[in-house]
Amino acid sequence: MIDLSAEMSRLSDLGQLTGQAVESVLVGCGWVGERRNPVKGWATTWSRDDAAAWIQGDGPSVEVEFTLWYREVEQERADLDTDTPVQLVVVLRAYGTD
C-alpha cells in the first residue's frame, strides 16, 4: 500500500480544496491525471502505483477521494490468485461557507 502522508499534509495546508489546487498537489506527489470531463479545468481521475484518486465537484470547493487496494498476507510471499484484496477509501471534504 502506498503512503499518502505527503498528499494529506499538502492538502491540509490548502486554504480551500479547489480542483486546480488539488491537481497541483497530486502532480507534485507523482500522480498521473486524466481529464475525463472536458468542462472542468482540471483532471478528475488520478492514479499512482496501486492507488486511485478522484476530484469530485464543480467548485469552487471539491472533494478528493483516494482508494487504496492492499492484500492481507499471512505468508512471506503473497499469492495474488488466492489472497483477497481489501479496499480502503479516504474522502476529504472542505466544510465552511462558500
Tab-separated table of C-alpha atoms in Angstrom:
chain	number	residue	atom	x	y	z
A	1	MET	CA	0.000	0.000	0.000
A	2	ILE	CA	1.310	3.457	-0.806
A	3	ASP	CA	1.976	6.183	1.736
A	4	LEU	CA	-0.389	9.157	1.382
A	5	SER	CA	1.131	11.271	4.163
A	6	ALA	CA	2.702	13.804	1.764
A	7	GLU	CA	-0.608	14.251	-0.068
A	8	MET	CA	-2.558	14.613	3.180
A	9	SER	CA	-0.088	17.151	4.550
A	10	ARG	CA	-0.128	19.279	1.404
A	11	LEU	CA	-3.911	19.091	1.054
A	12	SER	CA	-4.406	20.113	4.696
A	13	ASP	CA	-2.234	23.189	4.067
A	14	LEU	CA	-4.559	24.426	1.312
A	15	GLY	CA	-6.845	27.302	2.234
A	16	GLN	CA	-9.621	25.767	0.139
A	17	LEU	CA	-9.943	22.458	-1.704
A	18	THR	CA	-10.334	23.625	-5.292
A	19	GLY	CA	-9.895	21.475	-8.366
A	20	GLN	CA	-6.808	23.357	-9.534
A	21	ALA	CA	-5.181	23.321	-6.088
A	22	VAL	CA	-5.778	19.600	-5.577
A	23	GLU	CA	-4.493	18.886	-9.089
A	24	SER	CA	-1.298	20.781	-8.260
A	25	VAL	CA	-0.779	18.710	-5.087
A	26	LEU	CA	-1.332	15.406	-6.892
A	27	VAL	CA	1.033	16.315	-9.749
A	28	GLY	CA	3.658	17.356	-7.191
A	29	CYS	CA	3.326	13.963	-5.471
A	30	GLY	CA	3.804	11.976	-8.676
A	31	TRP	CA	0.218	11.132	-9.600
A	32	VAL	CA	-0.827	10.790	-13.256
A	33	GLY	CA	-4.065	12.562	-14.137
A	34	GLU	CA	-6.673	12.050	-16.827
A	35	ARG	CA	-9.237	14.623	-17.930
A	36	ARG	CA	-12.490	12.734	-18.373
A	37	ASN	CA	-14.724	15.779	-18.082
A	38	PRO	CA	-13.827	18.452	-20.656
A	39	VAL	CA	-15.976	21.033	-18.851
A	40	LYS	CA	-13.689	21.045	-15.809
A	41	GLY	CA	-10.392	22.885	-15.801
A	42	TRP	CA	-8.577	20.057	-14.007
A	43	ALA	CA	-8.028	16.323	-14.345
A	44	THR	CA	-10.621	14.390	-12.340
A	45	THR	CA	-9.193	10.846	-12.400
A	46	TRP	CA	-5.751	10.063	-10.980
A	47	SER	CA	-3.520	7.039	-10.464
A	48	ARG	CA	-0.252	6.193	-8.764
A	49	ASP	CA	1.033	2.655	-8.199
A	50	ASP	CA	-1.953	0.593	-6.969
A	51	ALA	CA	-3.966	3.603	-5.811
A	52	ALA	CA	-6.603	5.762	-7.466
A	53	ALA	CA	-7.881	9.244	-6.676
A	54	TRP	CA	-10.773	11.348	-7.901
A	55	ILE	CA	-11.503	15.053	-7.647
A	56	GLN	CA	-15.267	15.416	-7.384
A	57	GLY	CA	-17.460	18.502	-7.515
A	58	ASP	CA	-17.945	21.538	-9.681
A	59	GLY	CA	-16.139	24.001	-7.455
A	60	PRO	CA	-15.101	26.218	-6.129
A	61	SER	CA	-14.909	23.615	-3.313
A	62	VAL	CA	-14.366	19.981	-4.261
A	63	GLU	CA	-13.965	16.586	-2.597
A	64	VAL	CA	-10.931	14.355	-3.015
A	65	GLU	CA	-11.321	10.594	-2.796
A	66	PHE	CA	-8.393	8.182	-2.548
A	67	THR	CA	-8.903	4.442	-2.990
A	68	LEU	CA	-6.118	2.116	-1.899
A	69	TRP	CA	-6.077	-1.618	-2.524
A	70	TYR	CA	-3.983	-3.837	-0.321
A	71	ARG	CA	-3.748	-7.510	0.481
A	72	GLU	CA	-3.665	-9.045	3.916
A	73	VAL	CA	-0.918	-11.611	3.662
A	74	GLU	CA	-0.109	-14.066	6.393
A	75	GLN	CA	2.729	-15.672	4.470
A	76	GLU	CA	6.046	-14.202	3.456
A	77	ARG	CA	5.094	-14.358	-0.245
A	78	ALA	CA	1.679	-13.240	-1.398
A	79	ASP	CA	-0.396	-15.500	-3.621
A	80	LEU	CA	-2.169	-12.971	-5.826
A	81	ASP	CA	-4.631	-15.627	-7.015
A	82	THR	CA	-5.935	-16.540	-3.559
A	83	ASP	CA	-5.290	-13.538	-1.289
A	84	THR	CA	-8.333	-11.269	-1.338
A	85	PRO	CA	-7.654	-7.547	-1.895
A	86	VAL	CA	-9.102	-5.134	0.642
A	87	GLN	CA	-10.271	-1.657	-0.337
A	88	LEU	CA	-9.629	1.430	1.790
A	89	VAL	CA	-11.347	4.671	0.769
A	90	VAL	CA	-10.360	8.083	2.163
A	91	VAL	CA	-12.577	11.087	1.310
A	92	LEU	CA	-11.549	14.686	2.043
A	93	ARG	CA	-14.216	17.376	2.177
A	94	ALA	CA	-13.889	21.061	2.905
A	95	TYR	CA	-16.595	22.402	5.216
A	96	GLY	CA	-17.372	26.024	5.715
A	97	THR	CA	-19.076	28.863	3.950
A	98	ASP	CA	-18.601	29.453	0.246
